[in-house]
Coordinates of C-alpha atoms in Angstrom, one line a residue:
M270 CA -0.3 0.1 -0.2
A271 CA 3.1 2.4 0.8
E272 CA 4.3 1.8 -3.1
A273 CA 1.0 2.9 -4.6
A274 CA 0.2 5.6 -2.5
R275 CA 4.4 6.8 -3.7
G276 CA 3.0 6.8 -7.3
T277 CA -0.6 8.0 -6.6
D278 CA -1.3 10.5 -9.0
W279 CA -1.8 13.1 -5.5
Q280 CA -1.5 16.3 -7.6
S281 CA -5.2 14.8 -9.7
W282 CA -7.2 14.7 -7.2
Q283 CA -6.7 18.0 -5.4
E284 CA -8.0 19.1 -8.7
S285 CA -10.6 17.4 -8.6
W286 CA -11.1 17.5 -5.6
D287 CA -11.0 21.2 -6.0
R288 CA -14.0 21.5 -9.1
Q289 CA -16.5 19.3 -7.1
Q290 CA -16.0 22.3 -4.1
E291 CA -17.1 25.0 -7.2
W292 CA -19.6 23.7 -8.3
Y293 CA -21.3 24.8 -5.7
M294 CA -19.0 27.8 -4.8
P295 CA -18.0 29.6 -7.7
D296 CA -16.3 32.2 -6.2
R297 CA -14.0 30.8 -3.9
E298 CA -10.8 31.7 -5.3
E299 CA -12.0 35.0 -4.8
R300 CA -12.3 34.2 -1.4
F301 CA -9.0 32.8 -0.8
R302 CA -7.8 35.7 -2.7
V303 CA -8.8 38.1 -0.3
M304 CA -8.6 36.3 2.9
L305 CA -4.7 35.9 1.6
D306 CA -4.9 39.7 1.1
M307 CA -6.0 40.3 5.0
V308 CA -3.2 38.2 5.9
E309 CA -0.3 39.5 4.6
A310 CA -2.4 43.7 5.4
A311 CA -2.5 41.9 8.9
V312 CA 0.7 39.8 9.9
G313 CA 3.3 40.0 7.0
P314 CA 3.9 38.0 4.3
A315 CA 5.8 35.3 6.5
P316 CA 3.5 34.3 8.3
R317 CA 2.7 30.5 11.2
V318 CA 0.0 29.7 9.9
L319 CA -2.5 27.0 11.3
D320 CA -5.0 25.9 8.5
L321 CA -8.2 24.3 10.3
A322 CA -10.4 21.6 9.3
C323 CA -7.6 21.8 6.3
G324 CA -9.2 19.1 4.0
T325 CA -6.9 18.8 1.1
G326 CA -4.6 21.4 2.3
S327 CA -6.4 24.2 -0.5
I328 CA -5.6 26.7 1.9
T329 CA -1.7 25.8 3.0
D330 CA -1.8 25.1 -0.9
R331 CA -2.2 28.6 -1.7
L332 CA -0.8 29.9 0.9
L333 CA 2.5 28.5 0.0
K334 CA 2.6 30.0 -3.5
R335 CA 2.2 32.9 -2.5
F336 CA 3.7 33.7 0.2
P337 CA 6.7 30.3 0.2
D338 CA 8.1 31.7 3.4
A339 CA 5.6 31.5 4.6
T340 CA 4.8 27.7 7.4
S341 CA 1.9 25.6 7.5
T342 CA 0.7 23.6 10.2
G343 CA -3.4 21.2 8.7
V344 CA -5.4 19.5 10.7
D345 CA -8.3 17.7 10.3
L346 CA -10.3 14.1 10.8
D347 CA -11.1 13.3 8.0
P348 CA -8.4 10.2 7.3
A349 CA -9.0 10.7 3.7
L350 CA -8.8 14.1 3.0
L351 CA -4.9 13.8 5.2
A352 CA -4.6 11.9 3.0
I353 CA -4.2 13.7 -0.5
A354 CA -3.0 16.6 2.1
R355 CA 0.3 14.1 3.3
G356 CA 1.0 13.1 -0.5
T357 CA 1.0 16.7 -1.4
F358 CA 3.2 18.0 0.3
E359 CA 5.9 14.9 0.8
G360 CA 8.5 16.4 1.5
D361 CA 7.8 19.7 2.3
D362 CA 9.4 20.8 5.0
R363 CA 7.2 23.5 5.6
V364 CA 4.1 22.1 5.9
T365 CA 3.0 19.3 8.6
F366 CA 0.3 17.7 8.7
V367 CA -1.7 16.4 12.4
T368 CA -4.9 14.2 13.4
A369 CA -7.4 15.6 15.6
D370 CA -10.7 16.3 16.1
L371 CA -11.7 19.6 16.7
K372 CA -14.5 19.0 19.6
D373 CA -11.9 17.4 21.3
P374 CA -11.6 20.0 24.7
A375 CA -7.5 19.4 24.7
W376 CA -7.3 19.4 19.9
T377 CA -4.4 21.9 20.7
E378 CA -2.4 19.8 22.3
R379 CA -1.2 18.1 19.7
L380 CA -0.2 21.2 17.7
P381 CA 3.3 21.5 17.1
H382 CA 2.8 25.2 18.2
S383 CA 1.0 26.8 21.1
S384 CA 0.4 30.0 19.1
Y385 CA 0.1 31.5 15.6
D386 CA -0.3 35.3 13.3
A387 CA -3.1 33.5 11.7
V388 CA -6.2 30.9 12.4
L389 CA -7.2 30.3 8.3
T390 CA -10.0 28.3 7.6
A391 CA -12.5 27.7 5.3
T392 CA -16.2 25.8 4.0
A393 CA -16.0 24.0 7.0
L394 CA -17.1 25.1 10.7
H395 CA -20.9 25.2 9.0
W396 CA -21.8 21.2 10.4
L397 CA -20.0 22.3 14.3
H398 CA -23.9 23.7 15.3
S399 CA -23.8 27.3 17.1
E400 CA -23.1 26.0 21.1
P401 CA -19.5 23.5 19.8
L402 CA -18.3 26.3 17.4
A403 CA -18.7 29.0 20.3
E404 CA -16.6 26.9 22.6
L405 CA -14.4 26.3 19.4
Y406 CA -13.9 30.1 18.8
G407 CA -13.0 30.7 22.8
R408 CA -9.9 27.8 22.0
I409 CA -9.0 29.7 18.4
G410 CA -9.4 32.8 20.8
R411 CA -6.1 31.2 23.1
L412 CA -3.4 30.4 20.0
V413 CA -3.9 33.5 18.3
R414 CA -1.2 35.7 19.3
D415 CA -1.8 39.7 19.1
G416 CA -2.3 41.2 16.4
G417 CA -2.8 37.8 14.8
V418 CA -6.0 37.0 12.7
F419 CA -8.8 34.9 12.6
M420 CA -10.8 34.3 9.9
N421 CA -13.7 32.4 8.6
A422 CA -15.3 31.9 5.3
D423 CA -18.4 29.3 5.5
H424 CA -22.6 29.1 5.5
M425 CA -23.7 31.7 7.0
I426 CA -27.2 32.7 6.9
D427 CA -29.4 35.3 7.9
T428 CA -32.9 34.5 9.0
G429 CA -33.5 38.0 9.0
T430 CA -33.9 38.4 5.3
P431 CA -36.4 34.8 4.2
R432 CA -37.1 35.8 0.6
I433 CA -33.5 37.2 0.3
N434 CA -31.9 34.1 0.5
A435 CA -34.7 31.6 -1.0
V436 CA -34.6 33.8 -4.1
E437 CA -30.2 33.5 -4.3
R438 CA -31.2 29.6 -2.9
A439 CA -32.9 29.1 -6.0
H440 CA -31.3 30.8 -8.0
R441 CA -28.1 29.6 -6.6
H442 CA -29.1 25.6 -7.4
A443 CA -31.1 26.0 -10.8
V444 CA -26.7 27.2 -12.1
M445 CA -25.2 24.7 -10.4
D446 CA -27.9 22.1 -11.7
R447 CA -26.7 23.3 -15.3
A448 CA -23.8 22.5 -14.0
R449 CA -24.3 19.2 -13.6
D450 CA -25.8 18.5 -16.5
R451 CA -22.8 19.4 -18.4
G452 CA -20.8 17.4 -16.4
A453 CA -19.9 18.6 -12.7
V454 CA -19.4 16.3 -10.0
D455 CA -20.9 17.4 -6.5
W456 CA -20.0 16.0 -3.5
A457 CA -21.8 12.2 -3.2
D458 CA -19.5 11.6 -6.4
W459 CA -16.2 12.4 -5.8
W460 CA -16.3 10.3 -2.3
A461 CA -17.9 7.2 -4.4
L462 CA -14.9 8.4 -7.0
A463 CA -12.2 7.8 -3.8
A464 CA -14.4 4.6 -2.5
K465 CA -12.7 2.8 -5.7
D466 CA -9.8 4.6 -5.8
P467 CA -7.3 1.7 -4.5
V468 CA -5.0 3.8 -1.6
L469 CA -8.5 6.0 -0.7
A470 CA -11.3 3.0 -0.5
E471 CA -9.6 1.8 3.3
P472 CA -9.2 5.8 3.6
T473 CA -12.7 7.0 2.6
A474 CA -14.4 4.5 4.8
E475 CA -12.9 5.1 8.4
R476 CA -13.9 8.3 7.4
F477 CA -17.9 7.5 7.3
R478 CA -17.2 5.2 10.0
V479 CA -16.1 8.8 11.9
Y480 CA -18.6 11.4 10.8
G481 CA -21.2 9.6 9.8
E482 CA -23.2 11.1 6.7
H483 CA -22.7 14.9 6.0
A484 CA -24.5 16.8 8.0
D485 CA -25.2 20.1 8.6
G486 CA -24.9 22.9 11.1
D487 CA -27.2 25.6 12.1
M488 CA -25.7 28.1 10.4
P489 CA -25.5 31.3 12.1
S490 CA -25.3 35.0 10.6
P491 CA -22.3 36.5 10.1
Q492 CA -22.9 39.2 13.1
W493 CA -23.1 36.1 15.3
H494 CA -19.9 35.1 14.2
A495 CA -18.6 38.2 14.4
D496 CA -19.6 38.7 18.4
T497 CA -19.5 35.4 19.1
L498 CA -15.3 36.1 18.1
R499 CA -15.6 39.4 20.5
A500 CA -16.7 37.7 23.3
A501 CA -13.4 35.6 22.5
G502 CA -10.6 37.6 23.0
F503 CA -10.7 38.8 19.7
G504 CA -10.8 43.0 19.7
E505 CA -12.3 44.0 16.5
A506 CA -14.5 40.8 13.7
R507 CA -16.4 41.7 10.9
A508 CA -17.3 40.5 7.5
V509 CA -14.6 41.4 4.8
W510 CA -15.5 40.7 1.6
C511 CA -19.2 38.5 0.7
S512 CA -21.4 36.8 -2.1
P513 CA -24.7 36.3 -2.6
S514 CA -23.8 32.5 -0.6
D515 CA -20.9 32.8 2.1
T516 CA -19.5 35.8 4.2
L517 CA -15.9 35.8 5.4
I518 CA -15.1 37.2 8.9
L519 CA -12.0 38.4 9.8
A520 CA -11.2 39.2 13.5
L521 CA -8.6 40.4 14.7
K522 CA -6.3 39.4 18.1

């Protein structure tokens, strides 16, 4: 199996993950660009970064391409996505990956550093409900150094605008349906392909044993995120980018 892993085209798996994610979020690259703009503005071009719920390492990939002197710690629990991440960055001493459950209060003890210039995450924390997410924000607040930043780009729903939410969702799903008709691969399709791969089959099976089927949390509003981050010890927090469906919140320690 180790020999097969060495022969795996990890870059192709990275690219297929990107295409699958872009089916849901066509402006995904714009979110990453703004996130890294804000990293550079706040903490400079050589940050120590924690890539939180890192998946395949999408943020780390873009971080190191833009800032070659940066370092990254990726943390996740998903064995299949971490296999792709570790395979992609094998031999790059700027990158470390850690297996940890973010719902475990002791997950920060697994990290190689006690503080970070920036903690970044995207399209990952929406599976947490508000109470455990607030607890996670408290731990993140203790990880970010003074003057450092936390950024979360994700689905954040303002329940005070139900009609706007409905028309946005209808339009987004119509666009997705047209892309699907042209051959776009969705979440379930992508995991079905991973389950058939000789290297990823067992990590994928383990992933579903750990997580079960994908389930979203309650996805609170951008204002909730900003208020909760300030309560977690950040001096300022607000949205710095948004699309009709997603928001990027920046919190400054």
